[in-house]
């Protein structure tokens, strides 16, 4: 949201008008459709009845990353897609209302409530992405001692090292994580955990493995070892860390059809590429990227070619061209390129089944186990796992304590 809108009276009118279109549905479909339980029906009701503080309280009570979600959540797939007003062709702009409220919270500073309970139990969480953060908040609110271990310098997982800054600012990520710190969660950054069992040996009662998917897949074709051939998530990370010293190709090829491929392509364009071509092996309808992402990518001037399979990457030490087979008519094409980026999905660096063992108190959350790979689903998963941990600790306590 444009910062000047914060004080813009006209924008406030737009917000009021939008909230007043809400049908205040009983058993609201929008709320049922939010994986994180953000409860739009309740916060829109408060907003509509001139209680923005109450609206913010509702968001924060259910969703530790309410501001982040208001920027990056594919809401058409969740709350806005389920809104009763969809039938009337104009769903309530829930994401815009949430963004307005979370922006307002920067001035109101509505506290995240926690009960004054104390449970003499320690939970270690490995990974500070949305899943780890959501689990930490649930547990600390219940009075547990929670320590989050993060191998990177910055906290937030892909919020800090993946999603491009033009869609999500580091300031907002840090602001929401600071609120988690204020609740009493302890963070240890620059600290890699090799094995969750190590934390059990150190006296933790349970451990949550929320390490995300950080190993980008590559292709089994010639030329992947050439200079300027890279993995999508590594490229986006380097852009966030040190864009100035990073090679910026003029003719860029991106392989893949998901949201990461769209982010990579748009980022390459923003960094000055003249031609950015996405090549995907199936049809456009089969691309896993959300529809808004595809539209924005095309609007940024990126070309999308479908039903093409990579055959080889060619060049003399550095990439110069790449060959593809058309899956429609068995022909091959060769395209000139000076940067070739593979965004064909990510996997876990470790085999989760070898690590997780609920009988010993080791659980997993987030992208490593979620069906949808989104922030809001990682939050859902973190909250659910926190409840499993509480159940586990209570059960073991009734046996041992
Ligand atoms: C480029 C990109 C764009 C995206 N865009 C969107 C979007 O617009 N909307 C959306 O909803 N979702 C988006 N996503 C997906 C979303 O970011 C993920 O679904 C979400 O971050 C997953 O949360 P997580 O907590 O499971 O894992 P992550 O966010 O991956 O966090 C895991 C953390 O664990 C840490 N870690 C790993 N191993 C260890 C270890 N051994 N010891 C200590 N720490 C460790 C990692 O460093 C990382 O910080 C995007 C993802 C990417 C990559
Ligand atoms: S489903 Fe739509 S109209 Fe109904 S409460 Fe939710 S936002 Fe309002």
Coordinates of C-alpha atoms and ligand atoms in Angstrom, one line a residue:
X1 CA 0.0 0.0 0.0
X2 CA 1.2 3.5 -0.9
X3 CA 2.3 4.9 2.5
X4 CA 0.6 8.3 1.7
X5 CA -2.7 6.4 1.7
X6 CA -2.4 6.0 5.5
X7 CA -3.6 9.5 6.1
X8 CA -5.6 9.9 2.9
X9 CA -9.3 10.6 3.9
X10 CA -10.5 9.4 0.5
X11 CA -8.9 6.1 1.0
X12 CA -10.5 5.7 4.4
X13 CA -13.8 6.3 2.6
X14 CA -13.0 3.5 0.1
X15 CA -12.2 1.2 3.0
X16 CA -15.5 2.0 4.8
X17 CA -17.5 1.5 1.7
X18 CA -15.8 -1.8 1.0
X19 CA -16.5 -3.0 4.6
X20 CA -20.1 -1.9 4.3
X21 CA -20.6 -4.2 1.3
X22 CA -19.9 -7.2 3.5
X23 CA -23.0 -9.3 4.1
X24 CA -22.0 -10.2 7.6
X25 CA -22.6 -13.8 6.7
X26 CA -23.5 -16.3 9.4
X27 CA -21.0 -19.2 9.4
X28 CA -19.0 -17.1 7.0
X29 CA -17.3 -18.9 4.1
X30 CA -14.4 -16.4 4.0
X31 CA -13.4 -17.3 7.5
X32 CA -13.8 -21.0 6.9
X33 CA -11.5 -20.7 3.8
X34 CA -8.6 -19.1 5.6
X35 CA -6.1 -21.9 6.5
X36 CA -4.6 -19.7 9.3
X37 CA -7.9 -18.9 10.8
X38 CA -7.5 -15.2 10.3
X39 CA -11.3 -14.8 10.6
X40 CA -12.1 -12.0 8.0
X41 CA -15.8 -12.1 8.8
X42 CA -15.1 -11.1 12.4
X43 CA -12.5 -8.4 11.6
X44 CA -14.6 -6.9 8.9
X45 CA -17.6 -6.7 11.3
X46 CA -15.5 -4.8 13.8
X47 CA -14.2 -2.5 11.1
X48 CA -17.7 -1.8 9.8
X49 CA -18.8 -0.9 13.3
X50 CA -16.0 1.6 13.7
X51 CA -13.8 -0.6 15.9
X52 CA -10.5 -0.8 14.0
X53 CA -8.6 -1.8 17.2
X54 CA -10.9 -4.8 17.7
X55 CA -10.5 -5.7 14.1
X56 CA -6.7 -5.6 14.5
X57 CA -6.9 -7.7 17.7
X58 CA -8.9 -10.4 15.8
X59 CA -6.2 -10.6 13.0
X60 CA -3.3 -10.7 15.5
X61 CA -5.0 -13.2 17.8
X62 CA -5.2 -15.7 14.9
X63 CA -2.4 -14.9 12.5
X64 CA 1.1 -14.0 13.6
X65 CA 1.9 -12.7 10.1
X66 CA -1.3 -10.7 9.4
X67 CA 0.6 -7.9 7.7
X68 CA 2.8 -10.3 5.6
X69 CA -0.3 -12.3 4.5
X70 CA -2.1 -9.0 3.5
X71 CA 0.8 -8.5 1.0
X72 CA 1.5 -12.0 -0.4
X73 CA -1.4 -14.3 0.3
X74 CA -3.0 -15.7 -2.9
X75 CA -6.4 -14.6 -1.4
X76 CA -8.4 -15.6 -4.5
X77 CA -7.6 -19.2 -3.7
X78 CA -8.7 -18.8 -0.1
X79 CA -11.0 -16.1 1.6
X80 CA -11.8 -13.9 -1.4
X81 CA -12.5 -17.0 -3.6
X82 CA -15.0 -18.2 -1.0
X83 CA -16.7 -14.9 -0.3
X84 CA -20.5 -15.0 -0.7
X85 CA -20.3 -12.0 -2.9
X86 CA -18.4 -13.9 -5.5
X87 CA -21.8 -14.9 -6.9
X88 CA -22.5 -11.2 -7.3
X89 CA -19.2 -11.0 -9.2
X90 CA -17.5 -8.7 -6.7
X91 CA -16.0 -10.4 -3.7
X92 CA -15.1 -8.2 -0.8
X93 CA -11.5 -7.0 -1.1
X94 CA -10.5 -8.8 2.1
X95 CA -6.8 -8.5 1.5
X96 CA -7.1 -4.7 1.0
X97 CA -9.0 -4.3 4.2
X98 CA -6.5 -6.5 6.1
X99 CA -3.6 -4.5 4.6
X100 CA -5.2 -1.2 5.7
X101 CA -5.7 -2.5 9.2
X102 CA -2.1 -3.8 9.6
X103 CA -0.8 -0.5 8.3
X104 CA -2.9 1.3 10.9
X105 CA -1.5 -1.0 13.6
X106 CA 1.9 0.5 13.0
X107 CA 0.5 3.6 14.8
X108 CA -2.0 1.9 17.1
X109 CA 0.4 -0.9 18.2
X110 CA -2.3 -3.2 19.4
X111 CA -0.6 -5.8 21.6
X112 CA -0.7 -9.5 20.9
X113 CA -2.4 -11.0 23.9
X114 CA -0.9 -13.8 25.9
X115 CA -2.2 -15.3 29.1
X116 CA 0.0 -15.2 32.2
X117 CA 0.5 -19.0 32.3
X118 CA 3.8 -20.7 32.9
X119 CA 4.5 -24.3 31.9
X120 CA 7.8 -25.7 33.0
X121 CA 8.6 -27.2 29.6
X122 CA 11.0 -26.3 26.8
X123 CA 10.3 -26.6 23.1
X124 CA 13.0 -26.2 20.5
X125 CA 11.9 -25.1 17.0
X126 CA 14.3 -25.4 14.1
X127 CA 13.6 -22.8 11.4
X128 CA 12.2 -19.3 11.7
X129 CA 10.0 -19.2 8.7
X130 CA 6.2 -18.8 8.9
X131 CA 5.7 -22.3 10.3
X132 CA 8.3 -22.0 13.0
X133 CA 7.0 -18.5 14.0
X134 CA 3.3 -19.7 14.1
X135 CA 4.2 -22.7 16.2
X136 CA 6.4 -20.6 18.6
X137 CA 3.5 -18.1 19.2
X138 CA 1.0 -20.8 19.9
X139 CA 3.3 -22.4 22.4
X140 CA 4.5 -19.3 24.1
X141 CA 0.9 -18.1 24.6
X142 CA 0.3 -21.4 26.4
X143 CA 3.2 -20.6 28.8
X144 CA 5.9 -22.9 27.2
X145 CA 9.6 -21.8 27.0
X146 CA 10.3 -21.6 23.3
X147 CA 13.6 -21.2 21.5
X148 CA 13.8 -20.9 17.7
X149 CA 17.0 -21.9 16.0
X150 CA 17.8 -20.3 12.6
X151 CA 20.9 -21.0 10.6
X152 CA 20.7 -17.7 8.7
X153 CA 21.5 -14.2 9.9
X154 CA 18.0 -12.9 9.3
X155 CA 14.8 -14.5 10.7
X156 CA 11.8 -15.3 8.5
X157 CA 12.9 -18.0 6.1
X158 CA 11.6 -17.3 2.6
X159 CA 10.0 -14.1 3.8
X160 CA 13.5 -12.6 4.2
X161 CA 15.4 -14.7 1.6
X162 CA 12.9 -15.6 -1.1
X163 CA 9.9 -13.4 -1.8
X164 CA 11.2 -10.3 -3.7
X165 CA 11.4 -7.0 -1.9
X166 CA 9.1 -5.2 -4.3
X167 CA 6.3 -7.5 -3.1
X168 CA 7.2 -7.8 0.6
X169 CA 9.4 -5.4 2.5
X170 CA 12.0 -6.5 5.1
X171 CA 10.8 -3.8 7.4
X172 CA 7.3 -5.4 7.6
X173 CA 8.8 -8.9 8.2
X174 CA 11.1 -7.5 10.9
X175 CA 8.2 -5.6 12.5
X176 CA 6.0 -8.7 12.8
X177 CA 8.9 -10.9 14.1
X178 CA 9.7 -8.2 16.7
X179 CA 6.2 -8.7 18.1
X180 CA 7.0 -12.4 18.4
X181 CA 10.1 -11.6 20.3
X182 CA 8.1 -9.3 22.6
X183 CA 5.8 -12.2 23.5
X184 CA 8.9 -13.9 25.0
X185 CA 10.1 -16.3 22.2
X186 CA 13.9 -16.6 22.2
X187 CA 15.7 -16.6 18.9
X188 CA 19.2 -18.0 18.1
X189 CA 20.1 -16.9 14.6
X190 CA 23.3 -18.1 12.8
X191 CA 22.8 -21.4 14.5
X192 CA 22.3 -24.5 12.4
X193 CA 20.8 -27.6 14.1
X194 CA 22.2 -30.8 12.5
X195 CA 19.8 -33.2 14.2
X196 CA 16.6 -32.7 16.3
X197 CA 17.8 -35.4 18.7
X198 CA 20.6 -33.0 19.7
X199 CA 18.0 -30.6 21.2
X200 CA 16.3 -33.5 23.0
X201 CA 19.7 -34.3 24.5
X202 CA 20.1 -30.7 25.5
X203 CA 17.0 -31.0 27.7
X204 CA 14.2 -29.9 25.3
X205 CA 10.9 -31.7 25.9
X206 CA 9.9 -31.6 22.3
X207 CA 11.3 -30.3 18.9
X208 CA 9.6 -29.0 15.8
X209 CA 11.5 -29.3 12.5
X210 CA 10.3 -26.4 10.3
X211 CA 13.2 -26.1 7.9
X212 CA 11.3 -25.6 4.6
X213 CA 12.4 -26.6 1.2
X214 CA 15.7 -25.1 0.3
X215 CA 17.3 -27.5 -2.2
X216 CA 16.4 -26.3 -5.7
X217 CA 16.1 -29.1 -8.2
X218 CA 18.3 -29.1 -11.3
X219 CA 18.0 -30.8 -14.7
X220 CA 19.8 -33.8 -16.0
X221 CA 20.9 -32.2 -19.3
X222 CA 24.2 -31.0 -20.7
X223 CA 25.5 -27.6 -19.7
X224 CA 24.1 -27.1 -16.2
X225 CA 27.6 -26.5 -15.0
X226 CA 28.2 -23.5 -17.2
X227 CA 28.6 -20.1 -15.7
X228 CA 25.4 -18.0 -15.3
X229 CA 23.3 -21.2 -15.1
X230 CA 21.6 -20.9 -11.7
X231 CA 18.9 -22.3 -9.4
X232 CA 15.9 -19.9 -9.0
X233 CA 15.7 -19.7 -5.2
X234 CA 19.5 -19.2 -5.0
X235 CA 19.3 -16.4 -7.5
X236 CA 16.4 -14.6 -5.6
X237 CA 18.4 -15.0 -2.4
X238 CA 21.5 -13.4 -4.0
X239 CA 19.4 -10.5 -5.4
X240 CA 18.1 -9.8 -1.9
X241 CA 21.6 -10.1 -0.3
X242 CA 23.8 -8.4 -2.8
X243 CA 22.1 -7.3 -6.0
X244 CA 24.8 -4.8 -6.9
X245 CA 27.5 -7.5 -7.3
X246 CA 25.3 -10.0 -9.1
X247 CA 25.4 -10.7 -12.8
X248 CA 22.3 -9.3 -14.6
X249 CA 21.7 -11.1 -17.9
X250 CA 20.3 -9.3 -20.9
X251 CA 18.7 -12.4 -22.5
X252 CA 17.3 -14.5 -19.7
X253 CA 15.7 -17.9 -19.9
X254 CA 13.7 -19.2 -16.9
X255 CA 12.5 -22.8 -16.7
X256 CA 9.4 -23.6 -14.7
X257 CA 5.7 -22.7 -14.3
X258 CA 5.3 -22.0 -10.6
X259 CA 5.3 -18.9 -8.5
X260 CA 9.1 -19.0 -8.0
X261 CA 9.6 -19.0 -11.8
X262 CA 7.3 -15.9 -12.1
X263 CA 9.2 -14.1 -9.3
X264 CA 12.5 -15.0 -11.0
X265 CA 11.4 -13.7 -14.4
X266 CA 9.9 -10.5 -13.0
X267 CA 13.1 -9.9 -11.0
X268 CA 15.3 -10.4 -14.0
X269 CA 13.2 -7.9 -15.9
X270 CA 13.4 -5.4 -13.0
X271 CA 17.2 -5.8 -13.1
X272 CA 17.4 -4.7 -16.7
X273 CA 17.0 -7.8 -18.8
X274 CA 15.9 -7.0 -22.4
X275 CA 14.3 -10.4 -23.1
X276 CA 13.0 -12.7 -20.4
X277 CA 11.5 -16.0 -21.7
X278 CA 9.8 -18.5 -19.4
X279 CA 9.6 -22.0 -20.9
X280 CA 7.3 -24.6 -19.4
X281 CA 6.7 -28.2 -20.3
X282 CA 2.9 -28.3 -20.0
X283 CA 0.0 -26.0 -21.1
X284 CA -0.5 -22.6 -19.5
X285 CA -3.6 -23.8 -17.7
X286 CA -1.5 -26.5 -16.1
X287 CA 1.1 -24.0 -14.7
X288 CA 1.0 -24.2 -10.9
X289 CA 1.5 -20.4 -10.6
X290 CA -1.5 -18.5 -9.2
X291 CA -3.4 -16.6 -11.9
X292 CA -2.5 -13.1 -10.6
X293 CA 1.2 -14.0 -10.6
X294 CA 0.9 -15.1 -14.3
X295 CA -0.9 -11.9 -15.3
X296 CA 1.6 -9.7 -13.5
X297 CA 4.5 -11.5 -15.0
X298 CA 3.1 -11.0 -18.5
X299 CA 2.4 -7.4 -17.8
X300 CA 6.0 -7.0 -16.8
X301 CA 6.9 -7.9 -20.4
X302 CA 8.0 -11.5 -19.8
X303 CA 7.2 -14.0 -22.6
X304 CA 5.8 -17.4 -21.7
X305 CA 6.3 -20.4 -24.0
X306 CA 4.5 -23.6 -23.1
X307 CA 5.0 -27.2 -24.1
X308 CA 8.7 -27.0 -24.4
X309 CA 11.2 -29.4 -22.8
X310 CA 14.8 -28.4 -22.2
X311 CA 17.3 -30.4 -24.2
X312 CA 20.7 -28.8 -23.6
X313 CA 22.5 -25.6 -22.5
X314 CA 25.4 -24.6 -24.7
X315 CA 28.4 -22.2 -24.4
X316 CA 32.1 -21.8 -23.8
X317 CA 32.5 -21.7 -20.1
X318 CA 29.5 -19.2 -19.9
X319 CA 26.0 -19.9 -21.2
X320 CA 25.3 -18.6 -24.7
X321 CA 22.3 -20.5 -26.0
X322 CA 19.9 -23.2 -25.1
X323 CA 18.0 -25.8 -27.1
X324 CA 14.4 -27.0 -26.4
X325 CA 12.1 -29.7 -27.9
X326 CA 8.6 -28.7 -28.7
X327 CA 6.2 -31.2 -27.2
X328 CA 3.5 -30.2 -29.6
X329 CA 5.2 -31.0 -32.9
X330 CA 8.6 -32.8 -32.2
X331 CA 10.7 -29.9 -33.5
X332 CA 13.6 -28.2 -31.7
X333 CA 14.4 -24.6 -31.2
X334 CA 17.5 -22.8 -30.0
X335 CA 17.4 -19.5 -28.2
X336 CA 20.2 -17.1 -27.5
X337 CA 20.7 -16.4 -23.7
X338 CA 23.3 -15.2 -21.3
X339 CA 21.6 -16.3 -18.1
X340 CA 19.6 -19.5 -17.6
X341 CA 17.6 -20.0 -14.4
X342 CA 16.1 -23.2 -13.2
X343 CA 12.9 -22.7 -11.1
X344 CA 11.5 -26.2 -11.3
X345 CA 10.7 -26.7 -7.6
X346 CA 12.5 -27.2 -4.3
X347 CA 12.8 -30.1 -2.0
X348 CA 13.9 -30.7 1.6
X349 CA 17.6 -30.9 2.2
X350 CA 17.0 -33.8 4.6
X351 CA 14.8 -36.8 4.5
X352 CA 12.0 -35.8 6.9
X353 CA 11.0 -39.4 7.6
X354 CA 14.5 -40.1 9.0
X355 CA 14.2 -37.1 11.4
X356 CA 10.7 -37.0 12.7
X357 CA 9.4 -39.3 15.4
X358 CA 6.3 -38.2 17.2
X359 CA 6.8 -40.9 19.8
X360 CA 10.1 -39.2 20.9
X361 CA 8.6 -35.7 20.7
X362 CA 10.0 -34.7 17.3
X363 CA 7.5 -33.2 14.9
X364 CA 7.5 -31.4 11.5
X365 CA 5.7 -28.3 10.2
X366 CA 5.5 -26.0 7.2
X367 CA 6.5 -26.6 3.6
X368 CA 8.3 -29.9 4.5
X369 CA 4.9 -31.4 5.2
X370 CA 2.2 -29.0 3.9
X371 CA 0.2 -29.7 0.7
X372 CA 0.0 -26.0 -0.3
X373 CA 3.4 -24.3 -0.3
X374 CA 2.1 -20.9 0.9
X375 CA 2.7 -18.6 3.9
X376 CA -0.8 -19.1 5.1
X377 CA -0.6 -22.9 4.9
X378 CA 2.7 -22.9 6.7
X379 CA 1.0 -20.9 9.5
X380 CA -1.8 -23.4 9.7
X381 CA 0.7 -26.2 9.9
X382 CA 2.7 -24.5 12.6
X383 CA -0.4 -23.9 14.7
X384 CA -1.6 -27.5 14.3
X385 CA 1.8 -28.9 15.2
X386 CA 2.0 -26.8 18.3
X387 CA -1.2 -28.4 19.5
X388 CA 0.3 -31.9 18.9
X389 CA 3.3 -30.9 20.9
X390 CA 1.1 -29.7 23.8
X391 CA -0.8 -33.1 23.6
X392 CA 2.5 -35.0 23.6
X393 CA 3.9 -33.1 26.5
X394 CA 0.7 -33.5 28.5
X395 CA 0.7 -37.3 27.8
X396 CA 4.3 -37.8 28.7
X397 CA 3.9 -35.7 31.8
X398 CA 1.0 -37.8 33.0
X399 CA 3.2 -40.8 32.6
X400 CA 6.5 -39.4 34.0
X401 CA 5.8 -36.3 36.1
Ligands
LIG1 C1 10.5 -17.0 -4.3 C2 9.3 -17.4 -3.5 C3 8.2 -16.7 -3.5 C4 7.1 -17.0 -2.8 N1 6.0 -16.3 -2.8 C5 4.9 -16.6 -2.0 C6 3.7 -15.8 -2.0 O1 3.6 -14.8 -2.8 N2 2.7 -16.1 -1.2 C7 2.8 -17.2 -0.4 O2 1.8 -17.4 0.4 N3 3.9 -18.0 -0.4 C8 4.9 -17.7 -1.2 N4 6.1 -18.5 -1.2 C9 6.0 -19.7 -0.3 C10 6.3 -19.4 1.1 O3 7.4 -18.5 1.3 C11 6.6 -20.7 1.9 O4 5.5 -21.6 1.7 C12 6.8 -20.5 3.4 O5 7.9 -19.5 3.6 C13 7.2 -21.8 4.1 O6 7.4 -21.6 5.4 P1 8.3 -22.6 6.3 O7 8.3 -22.0 7.6 O8 7.8 -24.0 6.1 O9 9.7 -22.6 5.7 P2 10.8 -21.4 5.2 O10 10.1 -20.1 5.0 O11 11.5 -22.0 4.1 O12 11.7 -21.3 6.5 C14 12.5 -22.4 6.9 C15 13.7 -21.8 7.7 O13 14.4 -22.9 8.3 C16 15.8 -22.6 8.3 N5 16.6 -23.8 8.4 C17 16.7 -24.8 7.5 N6 17.5 -25.8 7.9 C18 17.9 -25.4 9.2 C19 18.8 -26.0 10.2 N7 19.3 -27.2 10.0 N8 19.0 -25.4 11.3 C20 18.4 -24.1 11.5 N9 17.6 -23.5 10.6 C21 17.4 -24.2 9.5 C22 16.0 -21.9 6.9 O14 17.2 -21.1 6.9 C23 14.7 -21.1 6.9 O15 14.9 -19.8 7.5 C24 7.2 -18.2 -1.9 C25 8.4 -18.9 -1.8 C26 9.4 -18.5 -2.6 C27 10.7 -19.3 -2.5
LIG2 S1 -18.0 -14.2 2.9 FE1 -17.8 -12.2 2.0 S2 -19.7 -11.2 2.5 FE2 -19.7 -13.0 3.8 S3 -18.7 -12.3 5.8 FE3 -17.0 -13.0 4.5 S4 -16.3 -11.1 3.4 FE4 -18.4 -10.6 4.2

